[in-house]
Amino acid sequence: AQKITQTQPGMFVQEKEAVTLDCTYDTSDQSYGLFWYKQPSSGEMIFLIYQGSYDEQNATEGRYSLNFQKARKSANLVISASQLGDSAMYFCAMREGPGNTGFQKLVFGTGTRLLVSP
Amino acid sequence: NAGVTQTPKFQVLKTGQSMTLQCAQDMNHEYMSWYRQDPGMGLRLIHYSVGAGITDQGEVPNGYNVSRSTTEDFPLRLLSAAPSQTSVYFCASSYSIQGPGGTYNEQFFGPGTRLTVL
């Protein structure tokens, strides 16, 4: 069975600094995908970034990048130039099964709460 | 577009009562799903649907029923509420997208329903 581990319950960072949120995963599948979601205090889940297991380049979306180290089974989220609005819970997730078209079940980690201070 | 809407936002039930959590999306997405979020845990999949008339179970389906008569609506029914069903419930709609890392579902989440069962 697939498993996502996020070992940092909370992280603090100063505004404008970069921060790395850790995520390790366990799977026996060759094909898999990794996601990061943001959950602000308002509660909704917001998709940030996706990395496929066969993608050799780290995914990037604006200030978000995913540091994908396949051999170490880690998929850390890097937020550059933190902003106050980045304060939120962040969840790492993995899709179960191959990445073909169709509904993809997700397995979520327990989350990391990020607090950005002025 | 309203995106994914959920009603109610908050609900308190007594043990044994039944109720329906409503979910609607206006993005014409094929896939819809229900998750629950408990403290200290990531989201867990309850049920999902790949189209009108087609539903299937997720990781934690017991005590819940779903149906999907239209593309837009995906209600979640609690048949006989139990304290263990106290949770925050999220509905999501999604579609398959081809990205650099392969095919994945881009999920759009509703704002959540906070349910307390006494």
Tab-separated table of C-alpha atoms in Angstrom:
chain	number	residue	atom	x	y	z
A	1	ALA	CA	0.000	0.000	0.000
A	2	GLN	CA	1.113	3.514	-0.658
A	3	LYS	CA	2.013	5.815	2.174
A	4	ILE	CA	2.907	9.482	2.477
A	5	THR	CA	4.898	10.772	5.445
A	6	GLN	CA	5.195	14.413	6.441
A	7	THR	CA	7.359	14.598	9.545
A	8	GLN	CA	7.156	18.352	10.188
A	9	PRO	CA	3.958	19.208	12.060
A	10	GLY	CA	4.854	22.904	11.941
A	11	MET	CA	7.345	25.186	10.240
A	12	PHE	CA	8.176	28.856	10.727
A	13	VAL	CA	9.724	31.139	8.129
A	14	GLN	CA	10.275	34.844	7.794
A	15	GLU	CA	8.729	36.750	4.971
A	16	LYS	CA	10.819	36.755	1.764
A	17	GLU	CA	12.835	33.709	2.821
A	18	ALA	CA	12.621	30.301	1.179
A	19	VAL	CA	11.234	27.278	3.010
A	20	THR	CA	11.251	23.542	2.310
A	21	LEU	CA	8.409	21.283	3.417
A	22	ASP	CA	9.363	17.624	3.581
A	23	CYS	CA	7.486	14.710	2.081
A	24	THR	CA	8.583	11.112	1.755
A	25	TYR	CA	6.591	8.373	0.142
A	26	ASP	CA	6.454	4.627	-0.079
A	27	THR	CA	5.189	2.724	-3.082
A	28	SER	CA	6.016	-0.381	-5.070
A	29	ASP	CA	4.549	1.084	-8.255
A	30	GLN	CA	6.861	2.157	-11.055
A	31	SER	CA	4.420	4.778	-12.242
A	32	TYR	CA	3.071	7.219	-9.690
A	33	GLY	CA	2.423	10.900	-9.205
A	34	LEU	CA	2.902	13.315	-6.356
A	35	PHE	CA	0.863	16.383	-5.493
A	36	TRP	CA	1.018	19.273	-3.092
A	37	TYR	CA	-2.094	21.034	-1.827
A	38	LYS	CA	-2.479	24.166	0.286
A	39	GLN	CA	-5.244	24.529	2.860
A	40	PRO	CA	-5.598	28.095	4.178
A	41	SER	CA	-7.517	28.841	7.356
A	42	SER	CA	-10.662	29.301	5.259
A	43	GLY	CA	-10.607	25.532	4.748
A	44	GLU	CA	-10.627	24.871	1.021
A	45	MET	CA	-7.937	22.697	-0.549
A	46	ILE	CA	-5.967	24.353	-3.341
A	47	PHE	CA	-3.883	22.389	-5.847
A	48	LEU	CA	-0.310	23.697	-6.099
A	49	ILE	CA	1.913	21.389	-8.099
A	50	TYR	CA	2.228	17.904	-9.616
A	51	GLN	CA	5.236	15.668	-10.337
A	52	GLY	CA	5.061	12.480	-12.344
A	53	SER	CA	7.489	9.691	-11.495
A	54	TYR	CA	8.887	9.558	-15.015
A	55	ASP	CA	9.446	13.282	-15.243
A	56	GLU	CA	13.181	13.862	-14.901
A	57	GLN	CA	12.810	17.585	-14.313
A	58	ASN	CA	11.556	19.022	-11.062
A	59	ALA	CA	8.101	20.554	-11.442
A	60	THR	CA	7.781	24.292	-10.941
A	61	GLU	CA	4.774	26.605	-10.678
A	62	GLY	CA	5.643	30.203	-9.962
A	63	ARG	CA	7.179	30.381	-6.476
A	64	TYR	CA	6.545	26.672	-5.879
A	65	SER	CA	8.936	23.955	-6.920
A	66	LEU	CA	9.003	20.277	-6.133
A	67	ASN	CA	12.394	18.829	-5.236
A	68	PHE	CA	11.927	15.276	-6.495
A	69	GLN	CA	14.561	12.757	-5.414
A	70	LYS	CA	13.377	9.408	-6.680
A	71	ALA	CA	16.115	7.258	-5.132
A	72	ARG	CA	15.391	8.766	-1.719
A	73	LYS	CA	11.615	8.630	-2.310
A	74	SER	CA	11.208	12.243	-1.376
A	75	ALA	CA	9.126	15.007	-2.950
A	76	ASN	CA	9.785	18.146	-0.959
A	77	LEU	CA	7.941	21.389	-1.667
A	78	VAL	CA	10.108	24.492	-1.891
A	79	ILE	CA	8.431	27.882	-1.559
A	80	SER	CA	10.690	30.727	-2.577
A	81	ALA	CA	10.287	34.291	-1.293
A	82	SER	CA	7.615	33.437	1.292
A	83	GLN	CA	4.663	35.764	1.659
A	84	LEU	CA	2.287	36.265	4.582
A	85	GLY	CA	-0.457	34.684	2.487
A	86	ASP	CA	1.532	31.441	2.362
A	87	SER	CA	0.596	30.729	5.990
A	88	ALA	CA	-1.509	27.583	5.730
A	89	MET	CA	-1.522	23.801	6.052
A	90	TYR	CA	0.285	22.003	3.255
A	91	PHE	CA	-0.504	18.441	2.261
A	92	CYS	CA	1.546	16.076	0.152
A	93	ALA	CA	-0.420	13.403	-1.709
A	94	MET	CA	0.217	10.497	-4.060
A	95	ARG	CA	-2.031	9.010	-6.672
A	96	GLU	CA	-2.660	5.299	-6.503
A	97	GLY	CA	-2.097	3.262	-9.615
A	98	PRO	CA	-0.914	4.185	-13.107
A	99	GLY	CA	-1.361	7.643	-14.499
A	100	ASN	CA	-3.769	6.849	-17.269
A	101	THR	CA	-6.968	8.764	-17.874
A	102	GLY	CA	-9.652	8.047	-15.337
A	103	PHE	CA	-10.286	8.884	-11.739
A	104	GLN	CA	-7.108	8.735	-9.672
A	105	LYS	CA	-7.409	7.948	-5.974
A	106	LEU	CA	-5.175	10.022	-3.763
A	107	VAL	CA	-3.414	9.114	-0.529
A	108	PHE	CA	-2.660	12.146	1.643
A	109	GLY	CA	-0.053	12.856	4.288
A	110	THR	CA	-0.936	14.397	7.636
A	111	GLY	CA	0.145	17.882	6.643
A	112	THR	CA	2.575	20.593	7.741
A	113	ARG	CA	1.401	23.902	9.145
A	114	LEU	CA	3.486	26.783	7.793
A	115	LEU	CA	3.541	30.122	9.550
A	116	VAL	CA	5.111	33.077	7.765
A	117	SER	CA	6.102	35.961	10.019
A	118	PRO	CA	6.738	39.579	8.964
B	1	ASN	CA	-18.398	30.030	-12.271
B	2	ALA	CA	-19.213	29.065	-8.705
B	3	GLY	CA	-16.847	26.062	-8.892
B	4	VAL	CA	-17.688	23.417	-6.284
B	5	THR	CA	-20.359	24.337	-3.756
B	6	GLN	CA	-21.269	22.448	-0.613
B	7	THR	CA	-24.181	22.838	1.750
B	8	PRO	CA	-24.532	23.115	4.649
B	9	LYS	CA	-21.311	24.671	6.004
B	10	PHE	CA	-21.995	23.404	9.518
B	11	GLN	CA	-24.282	20.689	10.872
B	12	VAL	CA	-24.910	19.110	14.254
B	13	LEU	CA	-26.674	15.753	14.382
B	14	LYS	CA	-27.705	13.378	17.103
B	15	THR	CA	-26.613	9.764	16.957
B	16	GLY	CA	-28.920	7.788	14.696
B	17	GLN	CA	-30.152	10.720	12.636
B	18	SER	CA	-29.747	10.720	8.891
B	19	MET	CA	-28.871	13.578	6.610
B	20	THR	CA	-27.578	14.460	3.166
B	21	LEU	CA	-24.588	16.650	2.429
B	22	GLN	CA	-25.060	18.429	-0.860
B	23	CYS	CA	-22.354	18.996	-3.468
B	24	ALA	CA	-22.636	20.646	-6.859
B	25	GLN	CA	-20.147	21.667	-9.534
B	26	ASP	CA	-20.618	23.836	-12.605
B	27	MET	CA	-17.421	22.976	-14.466
B	28	ASN	CA	-18.810	19.941	-16.310
B	29	HIS	CA	-16.160	17.707	-14.747
B	30	GLU	CA	-16.494	13.945	-15.186
B	31	TYR	CA	-15.227	12.945	-11.794
B	32	MET	CA	-16.547	13.823	-8.365
B	33	SER	CA	-15.509	12.562	-4.976
B	34	TRP	CA	-16.074	12.868	-1.247
B	35	TYR	CA	-13.315	13.002	1.372
B	36	ARG	CA	-13.305	13.323	5.117
B	37	GLN	CA	-10.638	15.150	7.093
B	38	ASP	CA	-10.008	14.234	10.711
B	39	PRO	CA	-7.606	15.996	13.098
B	40	GLY	CA	-4.013	14.872	12.633
B	41	MET	CA	-4.852	12.920	9.500
B	42	GLY	CA	-4.839	13.625	5.820
B	43	LEU	CA	-7.939	13.498	3.676
B	44	ARG	CA	-9.426	10.059	3.154
B	45	LEU	CA	-11.568	9.089	0.199
B	46	ILE	CA	-15.125	7.991	1.010
B	47	HIS	CA	-16.809	7.507	-2.387
B	48	TYR	CA	-16.250	8.704	-5.904
B	49	SER	CA	-18.020	8.877	-9.247
B	50	VAL	CA	-16.651	8.752	-12.791
B	51	GLY	CA	-19.883	9.932	-14.395
B	52	ALA	CA	-23.636	10.114	-14.012
B	53	GLY	CA	-24.944	6.785	-12.743
B	54	ILE	CA	-21.484	5.399	-11.863
B	55	THR	CA	-20.141	5.408	-8.321
B	56	ASP	CA	-17.590	3.382	-6.391
B	57	GLN	CA	-16.189	3.042	-2.905
B	58	GLY	CA	-13.079	4.686	-1.589
B	59	GLU	CA	-11.002	3.958	1.479
B	60	VAL	CA	-13.663	4.616	4.164
B	61	PRO	CA	-17.143	4.019	2.657
B	62	ASN	CA	-18.947	2.418	5.599
B	63	GLY	CA	-21.941	4.384	6.861
B	64	TYR	CA	-22.208	6.525	3.728
B	65	ASN	CA	-24.181	6.290	0.499
B	66	VAL	CA	-23.841	8.273	-2.697
B	67	SER	CA	-25.621	8.580	-6.002
B	68	ARG	CA	-25.002	10.633	-9.107
B	69	SER	CA	-28.041	11.254	-11.222
B	70	THR	CA	-26.570	14.284	-13.018
B	71	THR	CA	-23.081	15.484	-13.931
B	72	GLU	CA	-23.481	18.454	-11.602
B	73	ASP	CA	-24.644	16.897	-8.326
B	74	PHE	CA	-23.082	14.333	-6.014
B	75	PRO	CA	-24.841	14.133	-2.631
B	76	LEU	CA	-23.438	12.180	0.311
B	77	ARG	CA	-25.952	10.484	2.600
B	78	LEU	CA	-25.305	9.503	6.189
B	79	LEU	CA	-27.743	6.714	6.924
B	80	SER	CA	-27.531	6.596	10.727
B	81	ALA	CA	-25.047	9.110	12.093
B	82	ALA	CA	-22.452	7.991	14.630
B	83	PRO	CA	-19.985	10.063	16.698
B	84	SER	CA	-17.156	8.507	14.655
B	85	GLN	CA	-18.504	10.402	11.641
B	86	THR	CA	-17.720	13.745	13.266
B	87	SER	CA	-15.385	15.266	10.701
B	88	VAL	CA	-14.943	17.872	8.014
B	89	TYR	CA	-16.263	16.661	4.673
B	90	PHE	CA	-14.910	17.854	1.359
B	91	CYS	CA	-16.413	17.343	-2.038
B	92	ALA	CA	-14.200	17.621	-5.103
B	93	SER	CA	-14.652	17.591	-8.843
B	94	SER	CA	-11.835	16.762	-11.230
B	95	TYR	CA	-10.818	16.022	-14.778
B	96	SER	CA	-7.803	14.449	-16.446
B	97	ILE	CA	-5.069	16.766	-17.626
B	98	GLN	CA	-1.928	16.010	-19.598
B	99	GLY	CA	1.071	17.692	-18.056
B	100	PRO	CA	4.849	17.430	-18.466
B	101	GLY	CA	4.885	14.717	-15.814
B	102	GLY	CA	2.109	12.650	-17.350
B	103	THR	CA	-1.655	12.442	-16.961
B	104	TYR	CA	-3.166	13.459	-13.659
B	105	ASN	CA	-6.466	14.620	-12.211
B	106	GLU	CA	-6.668	18.301	-11.403
B	107	GLN	CA	-9.011	18.420	-8.426
B	108	PHE	CA	-11.134	21.360	-7.341
B	109	PHE	CA	-12.385	21.198	-3.785
B	110	GLY	CA	-15.451	22.701	-2.194
B	111	PRO	CA	-15.234	24.758	1.016
B	112	GLY	CA	-16.126	21.814	3.258
B	113	THR	CA	-18.911	20.883	5.670
B	114	ARG	CA	-18.103	20.637	9.369
B	115	LEU	CA	-20.253	17.876	10.852
B	116	THR	CA	-20.601	17.100	14.544
B	117	VAL	CA	-22.455	14.014	15.726
B	118	LEU	CA	-23.431	14.023	19.394
